[in-house]
PDB file of C-alpha atoms and ligand atoms in Angstrom:
ATOM      1  CA  MET A 514      29.931  -0.744  -5.751  1.00 48.00           C
ATOM      2  CA  ASN A 515      27.561  -1.707  -3.106  1.00 51.00           C
ATOM      3  CA  ASN A 516      26.458  -5.106  -4.658  1.00 55.00           C
ATOM      4  CA  ASN A 517      23.465  -5.662  -2.522  1.00 71.00           C
ATOM      5  CA  LYS A 518      21.888  -2.142  -4.187  1.00 89.00           C
ATOM      6  CA  TYR A 519      18.210  -3.101  -4.770  1.00 93.00           C
ATOM      7  CA  LYS A 520      17.322  -2.958  -8.608  1.00 95.00           C
ATOM      8  CA  ILE A 521      13.821  -1.120  -9.464  1.00 97.00           C
ATOM      9  CA  LEU A 522      12.281  -1.160 -12.854  1.00 98.00           C
ATOM     10  CA  LEU A 523      11.003   2.284 -13.635  1.00 98.00           C
ATOM     11  CA  VAL A 524       8.237   1.966 -16.755  1.00 98.00           C
ATOM     12  CA  GLU A 525       7.214   5.470 -17.643  1.00 97.00           C
ATOM     13  CA  ASP A 526       6.920   6.953 -21.037  1.00 96.00           C
ATOM     14  CA  GLU A 527       7.162  10.527 -20.440  1.00 95.00           C
ATOM     15  CA  ASN A 528      11.386  11.459 -20.764  1.00 96.00           C
ATOM     16  CA  ASN A 529      10.899  14.529 -17.658  1.00 94.00           C
ATOM     17  CA  ILE A 530       9.137  12.409 -15.477  1.00 94.00           C
ATOM     18  CA  ARG A 531      11.282   9.485 -15.968  1.00 96.00           C
ATOM     19  CA  ASN A 532      14.347  11.097 -15.646  1.00 96.00           C
ATOM     20  CA  LEU A 533      13.283  12.563 -12.173  1.00 95.00           C
ATOM     21  CA  VAL A 534      12.055   9.607 -10.717  1.00 96.00           C
ATOM     22  CA  ALA A 535      15.222   7.596 -11.592  1.00 97.00           C
ATOM     23  CA  THR A 536      17.460  10.709 -10.336  1.00 96.00           C
ATOM     24  CA  MET A 537      15.392  10.417  -7.316  1.00 95.00           C
ATOM     25  CA  LEU A 538      16.144   6.525  -6.886  1.00 96.00           C
ATOM     26  CA  GLU A 539      19.419   6.952  -8.248  1.00 96.00           C
ATOM     27  CA  THR A 540      20.507   9.315  -5.410  1.00 95.00           C
ATOM     28  CA  ALA A 541      18.425   7.110  -2.672  1.00 95.00           C
ATOM     29  CA  GLY A 542      21.226   4.411  -3.723  1.00 94.00           C
ATOM     30  CA  TYR A 543      18.594   2.098  -5.672  1.00 96.00           C
ATOM     31  CA  HIS A 544      19.722   0.370  -9.065  1.00 95.00           C
ATOM     32  CA  THR A 545      17.532   1.562 -11.503  1.00 97.00           C
ATOM     33  CA  VAL A 546      16.562  -0.302 -15.102  1.00 97.00           C
ATOM     34  CA  ILE A 547      14.430   1.544 -17.686  1.00 97.00           C
ATOM     35  CA  ALA A 548      11.700   0.832 -19.428  1.00 98.00           C
ATOM     36  CA  LYS A 549       9.553   3.030 -22.093  1.00 97.00           C
ATOM     37  CA  THR A 550       6.818   0.898 -23.074  1.00 97.00           C
ATOM     38  CA  CYS A 551       4.711  -2.283 -21.783  1.00 96.00           C
ATOM     39  CA  SER A 552       6.567  -4.390 -23.698  1.00 96.00           C
ATOM     40  CA  GLU A 553      10.247  -3.064 -23.126  1.00 97.00           C
ATOM     41  CA  ALA A 554       9.037  -3.646 -19.415  1.00 97.00           C
ATOM     42  CA  GLN A 555       8.089  -7.678 -20.201  1.00 95.00           C
ATOM     43  CA  MET A 556      11.321  -8.234 -21.553  1.00 95.00           C
ATOM     44  CA  MET A 557      13.324  -6.250 -18.661  1.00 95.00           C
ATOM     45  CA  PHE A 558      11.282  -7.660 -16.295  1.00 95.00           C
ATOM     46  CA  LEU A 559      12.267 -11.083 -17.331  1.00 92.00           C
ATOM     47  CA  SER A 560      15.939 -10.467 -17.606  1.00 93.00           C
ATOM     48  CA  HIS A 561      16.555  -8.328 -14.975  1.00 93.00           C
ATOM     49  CA  LEU A 562      14.504  -9.751 -12.183  1.00 90.00           C
ATOM     50  CA  PRO A 563      13.770  -6.497 -10.755  1.00 94.00           C
ATOM     51  CA  ASP A 564      13.130  -6.957  -6.614  1.00 94.00           C
ATOM     52  CA  LEU A 565      10.095  -3.603  -7.145  1.00 96.00           C
ATOM     53  CA  ILE A 566       8.722  -2.001  -9.947  1.00 97.00           C
ATOM     54  CA  ILE A 567       7.212   1.447 -10.912  1.00 98.00           C
ATOM     55  CA  LEU A 568       4.510   1.591 -13.476  1.00 97.00           C
ATOM     56  CA  ASP A 569       3.193   3.916 -15.219  1.00 95.00           C
ATOM     57  CA  LEU A 570      -0.417   3.552 -16.298  1.00 92.00           C
ATOM     58  CA  GLY A 571      -0.337   5.040 -19.717  1.00 91.00           C
ATOM     59  CA  LEU A 572       2.092   3.828 -21.817  1.00 94.00           C
ATOM     60  CA  PRO A 573       2.226   4.233 -25.692  1.00 95.00           C
ATOM     61  CA  ASP A 574       1.912   0.606 -27.087  1.00 95.00           C
ATOM     62  CA  ALA A 575      -0.582  -0.828 -23.742  1.00 92.00           C
ATOM     63  CA  ASP A 576      -2.240  -0.355 -20.904  1.00 92.00           C
ATOM     64  CA  GLY A 577       0.339  -0.460 -18.076  1.00 93.00           C
ATOM     65  CA  LEU A 578      -2.252  -2.889 -16.237  1.00 93.00           C
ATOM     66  CA  CYS A 579      -1.346  -5.520 -18.942  1.00 93.00           C
ATOM     67  CA  LEU A 580       2.275  -5.764 -17.606  1.00 95.00           C
ATOM     68  CA  LEU A 581       0.696  -6.002 -14.028  1.00 95.00           C
ATOM     69  CA  GLU A 582      -1.739  -8.649 -14.980  1.00 94.00           C
ATOM     70  CA  SER A 583       1.332 -10.519 -17.046  1.00 92.00           C
ATOM     71  CA  VAL A 584       3.659  -9.855 -13.326  1.00 93.00           C
ATOM     72  CA  ARG A 585       0.973 -11.209 -11.209  1.00 91.00           C
ATOM     73  CA  LYS A 586       0.861 -14.455 -13.261  1.00 88.00           C
ATOM     74  CA  SER A 587       4.404 -15.541 -12.004  1.00 85.00           C
ATOM     75  CA  SER A 588       5.628 -13.074  -9.393  1.00 87.00           C
ATOM     76  CA  LEU A 589       4.647 -11.303  -6.128  1.00 86.00           C
ATOM     77  CA  THR A 590       7.461  -8.397  -6.969  1.00 92.00           C
ATOM     78  CA  PRO A 591       5.855  -5.698  -5.523  1.00 94.00           C
ATOM     79  CA  VAL A 592       4.398  -2.781  -8.202  1.00 96.00           C
ATOM     80  CA  ILE A 593       3.912   0.745  -7.594  1.00 96.00           C
ATOM     81  CA  VAL A 594       1.783   2.091  -9.979  1.00 95.00           C
ATOM     82  CA  LEU A 595       2.044   5.948 -10.994  1.00 93.00           C
ATOM     83  CA  SER A 596      -1.206   7.540 -11.730  1.00 85.00           C
ATOM     84  CA  ALA A 597      -2.673  11.165 -12.535  1.00 77.00           C
ATOM     85  CA  ARG A 598      -4.941  12.573 -10.050  1.00 67.00           C
ATOM     86  CA  SER A 599      -8.537  12.708 -11.172  1.00 70.00           C
ATOM     87  CA  ASP A 600      -8.099   8.606 -11.707  1.00 77.00           C
ATOM     88  CA  GLU A 601      -9.157   7.336  -8.339  1.00 83.00           C
ATOM     89  CA  ARG A 602     -10.738   4.075 -10.418  1.00 87.00           C
ATOM     90  CA  ASP A 603      -7.201   3.450 -12.276  1.00 88.00           C
ATOM     91  CA  LYS A 604      -5.739   3.527  -8.611  1.00 89.00           C
ATOM     92  CA  VAL A 605      -8.862   1.006  -7.246  1.00 91.00           C
ATOM     93  CA  THR A 606      -8.330  -1.276 -10.550  1.00 92.00           C
ATOM     94  CA  ALA A 607      -4.547  -1.401 -10.081  1.00 93.00           C
ATOM     95  CA  LEU A 608      -5.227  -2.510  -6.299  1.00 93.00           C
ATOM     96  CA  ASP A 609      -7.331  -5.011  -6.996  1.00 91.00           C
ATOM     97  CA  MET A 610      -5.144  -6.328  -9.604  1.00 92.00           C
ATOM     98  CA  GLY A 611      -2.424  -6.812  -7.268  1.00 91.00           C
ATOM     99  CA  ALA A 612      -0.398  -3.116  -7.098  1.00 94.00           C
ATOM    100  CA  ASN A 613       1.019  -2.838  -3.548  1.00 92.00           C
ATOM    101  CA  ASP A 614       0.696   1.113  -3.989  1.00 92.00           C
ATOM    102  CA  TYR A 615       0.227   3.865  -5.832  1.00 92.00           C
ATOM    103  CA  VAL A 616       1.517   7.554  -6.620  1.00 92.00           C
ATOM    104  CA  THR A 617      -0.247  10.058  -7.584  1.00 90.00           C
ATOM    105  CA  LYS A 618       1.527  13.005 -10.272  1.00 88.00           C
ATOM    106  CA  PRO A 619       2.995  15.632  -9.400  1.00 89.00           C
ATOM    107  CA  PHE A 620       4.438  13.944  -6.704  1.00 91.00           C
ATOM    108  CA  GLY A 621       7.874  14.486  -4.467  1.00 91.00           C
ATOM    109  CA  SER A 622      10.687  12.517  -4.210  1.00 92.00           C
ATOM    110  CA  ALA A 623      10.333  11.984  -0.421  1.00 93.00           C
ATOM    111  CA  GLU A 624       6.567  10.727  -0.973  1.00 92.00           C
ATOM    112  CA  LEU A 625       7.635   8.602  -3.910  1.00 94.00           C
ATOM    113  CA  LEU A 626      10.455   6.904  -1.485  1.00 95.00           C
ATOM    114  CA  ALA A 627       8.148   6.380   1.646  1.00 91.00           C
ATOM    115  CA  ARG A 628       6.079   4.100  -0.973  1.00 92.00           C
ATOM    116  CA  VAL A 629       9.466   2.286  -2.241  1.00 94.00           C
ATOM    117  CA  ARG A 630      10.560   1.241   0.932  1.00 91.00           C
ATOM    118  CA  SER A 631       7.830   0.419   2.697  1.00 86.00           C
ATOM    119  CA  ALA A 632       6.988  -1.686  -0.344  1.00 88.00           C
ATOM    120  CA  LEU A 633      10.159  -3.196  -0.438  1.00 87.00           C
ATOM    121  CA  ARG A 634       9.590  -4.103   3.370  1.00 80.00           C
ATOM    122  CA  THR A 635       6.465  -5.412   3.136  1.00 71.00           C
ATOM    123  CA  SER A 636       8.029  -8.147   0.448  1.00 62.00           C
ATOM    124  CA  ARG A 637      10.610  -8.795   3.136  1.00 56.00           C
ATOM    125  CA  HIS A 638       8.411  -9.439   5.922  1.00 48.00           C
ATOM    126  CA  SER A 639       5.144 -10.146   4.019  1.00 47.00           C
ATOM    127  CA  SER A 640       4.345 -12.881   6.316  1.00 43.00           C
ATOM    128  CA  ASN A 641       5.311 -11.488   9.888  1.00 45.00           C
ATOM    129  CA  GLU A 642       5.250  -7.780   9.254  1.00 44.00           C
ATOM    130  CA  GLY A 643       5.105  -5.931  12.775  1.00 45.00           C
ATOM    131  CA  LYS A 644       4.160  -8.653  14.413  1.00 45.00           C
ATOM    132  CA  LEU A 645       5.829 -10.341  17.434  1.00 45.00           C
ATOM    133  CA  PRO A 646       5.981 -13.727  18.778  1.00 49.00           C
ATOM    134  CA  GLY A 647       2.731 -14.395  20.328  1.00 56.00           C
ATOM    135  CA  GLY A 648       0.448 -13.427  17.853  1.00 83.00           C
ATOM    136  CA  LYS A 649       0.980  -9.758  18.734  1.00 88.00           C
ATOM    137  CA  PHE A 650       1.062  -6.508  16.612  1.00 91.00           C
ATOM    138  CA  THR A 651       2.309  -3.192  17.288  1.00 90.00           C
ATOM    139  CA  LEU A 652       2.849   0.127  15.596  1.00 89.00           C
ATOM    140  CA  HIS A 653       3.705   3.114  17.724  1.00 86.00           C
ATOM    141  CA  ASP A 654       1.230   3.026  20.542  1.00 89.00           C
ATOM    142  CA  LEU A 655      -0.674   0.712  19.223  1.00 92.00           C
ATOM    143  CA  VAL A 656      -0.923  -3.135  20.466  1.00 93.00           C
ATOM    144  CA  ILE A 657      -3.204  -5.768  18.720  1.00 94.00           C
ATOM    145  CA  ASP A 658      -3.275  -8.991  20.133  1.00 92.00           C
ATOM    146  CA  TYR A 659      -4.630 -11.396  17.816  1.00 90.00           C
ATOM    147  CA  ASP A 660      -5.384 -14.120  19.901  1.00 85.00           C
ATOM    148  CA  ALA A 661      -7.300 -12.285  22.342  1.00 89.00           C
ATOM    149  CA  ARG A 662      -9.018 -10.573  19.906  1.00 91.00           C
ATOM    150  CA  ARG A 663      -7.946  -7.097  22.022  1.00 94.00           C
ATOM    151  CA  ILE A 664      -6.690  -3.993  21.229  1.00 95.00           C
ATOM    152  CA  PHE A 665      -4.634  -1.485  23.267  1.00 95.00           C
ATOM    153  CA  ILE A 666      -3.328   2.393  22.105  1.00 92.00           C
ATOM    154  CA  ARG A 667      -0.778   3.501  24.727  1.00 89.00           C
ATOM    155  CA  GLU A 668      -1.727   0.436  27.147  1.00 90.00           C
ATOM    156  CA  ASN A 669      -5.743   1.308  27.381  1.00 93.00           C
ATOM    157  CA  GLU A 670      -7.823  -1.103  26.237  1.00 96.00           C
ATOM    158  CA  ILE A 671      -9.924  -0.168  23.358  1.00 96.00           C
ATOM    159  CA  LYS A 672     -13.592  -1.493  23.332  1.00 95.00           C
ATOM    160  CA  LEU A 673     -14.351  -2.665  19.589  1.00 95.00           C
ATOM    161  CA  THR A 674     -17.215  -4.228  17.864  1.00 95.00           C
ATOM    162  CA  GLN A 675     -16.794  -7.699  16.421  1.00 92.00           C
ATOM    163  CA  THR A 676     -16.352  -6.082  12.494  1.00 94.00           C
ATOM    164  CA  GLU A 677     -14.441  -3.195  14.054  1.00 96.00           C
ATOM    165  CA  TYR A 678     -11.889  -5.325  15.478  1.00 95.00           C
ATOM    166  CA  ASN A 679     -12.234  -6.999  12.099  1.00 94.00           C
ATOM    167  CA  ILE A 680     -11.350  -4.328   9.962  1.00 96.00           C
ATOM    168  CA  VAL A 681      -8.640  -2.985  11.885  1.00 96.00           C
ATOM    169  CA  ALA A 682      -6.830  -6.591  11.948  1.00 94.00           C
ATOM    170  CA  PHE A 683      -7.416  -7.328   8.679  1.00 93.00           C
ATOM    171  CA  LEU A 684      -5.575  -3.687   7.620  1.00 94.00           C
ATOM    172  CA  SER A 685      -2.845  -4.546  10.160  1.00 92.00           C
ATOM    173  CA  GLU A 686      -1.999  -7.542   8.693  1.00 89.00           C
ATOM    174  CA  HIS A 687      -1.492  -5.867   5.372  1.00 88.00           C
ATOM    175  CA  CYS A 688      -0.158  -2.708   6.934  1.00 88.00           C
ATOM    176  CA  GLY A 689       1.661  -0.101   4.950  1.00 86.00           C
ATOM    177  CA  LYS A 690      -1.149  -0.768   1.881  1.00 87.00           C
ATOM    178  CA  VAL A 691      -3.865   0.641   0.769  1.00 90.00           C
ATOM    179  CA  MET A 692      -6.666  -1.533   1.004  1.00 93.00           C
ATOM    180  CA  THR A 693      -9.396  -0.777  -1.558  1.00 93.00           C
ATOM    181  CA  TYR A 694     -13.090  -0.105  -0.206  1.00 92.00           C
ATOM    182  CA  SER A 695     -13.852  -3.699  -1.846  1.00 90.00           C
ATOM    183  CA  SER A 696     -11.285  -5.889  -0.721  1.00 91.00           C
ATOM    184  CA  ILE A 697     -11.848  -4.558   2.488  1.00 94.00           C
ATOM    185  CA  ILE A 698     -15.765  -5.341   2.743  1.00 93.00           C
ATOM    186  CA  LYS A 699     -14.916  -8.609   0.467  1.00 89.00           C
ATOM    187  CA  ALA A 700     -12.708  -9.934   3.302  1.00 90.00           C
ATOM    188  CA  ILE A 701     -15.240  -8.556   6.306  1.00 91.00           C
ATOM    189  CA  TRP A 702     -18.319  -9.088   5.168  1.00 89.00           C
ATOM    190  CA  GLY A 703     -18.004 -12.181   2.371  1.00 83.00           C
ATOM    191  CA  HIS A 704     -19.597 -10.201  -0.547  1.00 78.00           C
ATOM    192  CA  THR A 705     -20.380  -6.756  -1.642  1.00 74.00           C
ATOM    193  CA  HIS A 706     -24.101  -4.797  -2.099  1.00 77.00           C
ATOM    194  CA  GLU A 707     -25.685  -1.200  -2.307  1.00 78.00           C
ATOM    195  CA  GLY A 708     -24.576  -0.020   0.279  1.00 85.00           C
ATOM    196  CA  SER A 709     -21.651  -1.372   1.466  1.00 89.00           C
ATOM    197  CA  VAL A 710     -18.944   1.165   1.545  1.00 90.00           C
ATOM    198  CA  LYS A 711     -22.037   3.338   3.337  1.00 92.00           C
ATOM    199  CA  LYS A 712     -21.685   0.435   6.278  1.00 93.00           C
ATOM    200  CA  LEU A 713     -17.471   0.256   5.898  1.00 95.00           C
ATOM    201  CA  GLN A 714     -17.635   4.160   6.150  1.00 93.00           C
ATOM    202  CA  VAL A 715     -19.337   3.887   9.321  1.00 95.00           C
ATOM    203  CA  ASN A 716     -17.744   1.612  11.441  1.00 96.00           C
ATOM    204  CA  MET A 717     -14.573   3.143  10.159  1.00 94.00           C
ATOM    205  CA  ALA A 718     -15.906   6.384  11.929  1.00 92.00           C
ATOM    206  CA  ASN A 719     -16.652   4.574  15.045  1.00 94.00           C
ATOM    207  CA  ILE A 720     -13.084   3.024  15.248  1.00 94.00           C
ATOM    208  CA  ARG A 721     -11.827   6.488  14.604  1.00 90.00           C
ATOM    209  CA  LYS A 722     -13.744   7.970  17.674  1.00 91.00           C
ATOM    210  CA  LYS A 723     -12.731   5.090  19.879  1.00 93.00           C
ATOM    211  CA  PHE A 724      -8.796   5.690  19.046  1.00 91.00           C
ATOM    212  CA  GLY A 725      -9.413   9.095  19.643  1.00 86.00           C
ATOM    213  CA  THR A 726      -8.198  10.385  16.351  1.00 72.00           C
ATOM    214  CA  ARG A 727      -7.482  14.104  16.567  1.00 67.00           C
ATOM    215  CA  ILE A 728      -6.337  16.000  13.586  1.00 61.00           C
ATOM    216  CA  GLY A 729      -2.796  16.664  12.888  1.00 59.00           C
ATOM    217  CA  GLU A 730      -1.894  13.580  14.715  1.00 64.00           C
ATOM    218  CA  ASN A 731       0.070  10.573  13.267  1.00 62.00           C
ATOM    219  CA  ASN A 732      -2.747   8.747  12.727  1.00 83.00           C
ATOM    220  CA  TYR A 733      -3.164   4.856  12.502  1.00 91.00           C
ATOM    221  CA  ILE A 734      -5.657   4.851   9.767  1.00 93.00           C
ATOM    222  CA  ILE A 735      -5.549   6.580   6.913  1.00 90.00           C
ATOM    223  CA  ASN A 736      -8.554   7.328   4.638  1.00 89.00           C
ATOM    224  CA  GLU A 737      -7.208   7.056   0.700  1.00 89.00           C
ATOM    225  CA  LEU A 738      -9.936   9.384  -1.056  1.00 86.00           C
ATOM    226  CA  GLY A 739     -12.480   7.504  -3.486  1.00 88.00           C
ATOM    227  CA  VAL A 740      -9.709   4.172  -3.375  1.00 92.00           C
ATOM    228  CA  GLY A 741      -9.870   2.863   0.589  1.00 93.00           C
ATOM    229  CA  TYR A 742      -7.929   2.724   3.843  1.00 94.00           C
ATOM    230  CA  ARG A 743      -4.111   2.049   4.871  1.00 92.00           C
ATOM    231  CA  MET A 744      -2.868   1.187   8.217  1.00 92.00           C
ATOM    232  CA  ASN A 745       0.084   3.957   8.304  1.00 86.00           C
ATOM    233  CA  ALA A 746       3.516   2.466   8.960  1.00 80.00           C
ATOM    234  CA  ASP A 747       5.325   5.590   8.013  1.00 71.00           C
ATOM    235  CA  LYS A 748       7.446   6.332  11.657  1.00 50.00           C
ATOM    236  CA  GLU A 749       6.844  10.043  12.090  1.00 46.00           C
TER     237      GLU A 749
HETATM  238 CA1   CA B 880       2.513   8.106 -19.501  1.00 67.11          CA
END
């Protein structure tokens, strides 16, 4: 019996999906507690204090976002939302309300477990994830020197504009987590107006060009279509 197992609260009303996910988690060595409704989940959260919550949004008694809202009032427990493919707006809302990540149904075991590992890692080292002493961040061949505001890939300096640098630095500070378009825009420009998303996309296209990103390569920054951008923390 391993007492160091992470405890995951799984909130899902559909039997098939709940059983499938519970099996995936248990097989991977996580301890799983289950709730089928929002009110059950509230109680389980308070009594079990899980390390992570996997939350379906469509629950019989209430919207899963209600649970997210009440959890965020008192804790930073990572929350991964389960959502249907077409619900881009739900994903954005959940992320802006403090969800750490989302997984789109249908999903595979490998994808879900990668998201779980990433969310647990981020919460353990939220203040210094990926950062080295001296204000440096490294990810594969990418190095960011926060003090000097310089970026290197394979030891070659990448010349970015101030705005481009700010975007990359912001994503690196939240490495592994999807940042919504509006959260990036707010962080970089301080306000949102018509055309902000377009402006962000133009900057991002320039960053990709300067990074020399090619299709099929391990991309440092992933575009989550309709939702936002994520600095890719997954090791190949
Ligand atoms: Ca459901």
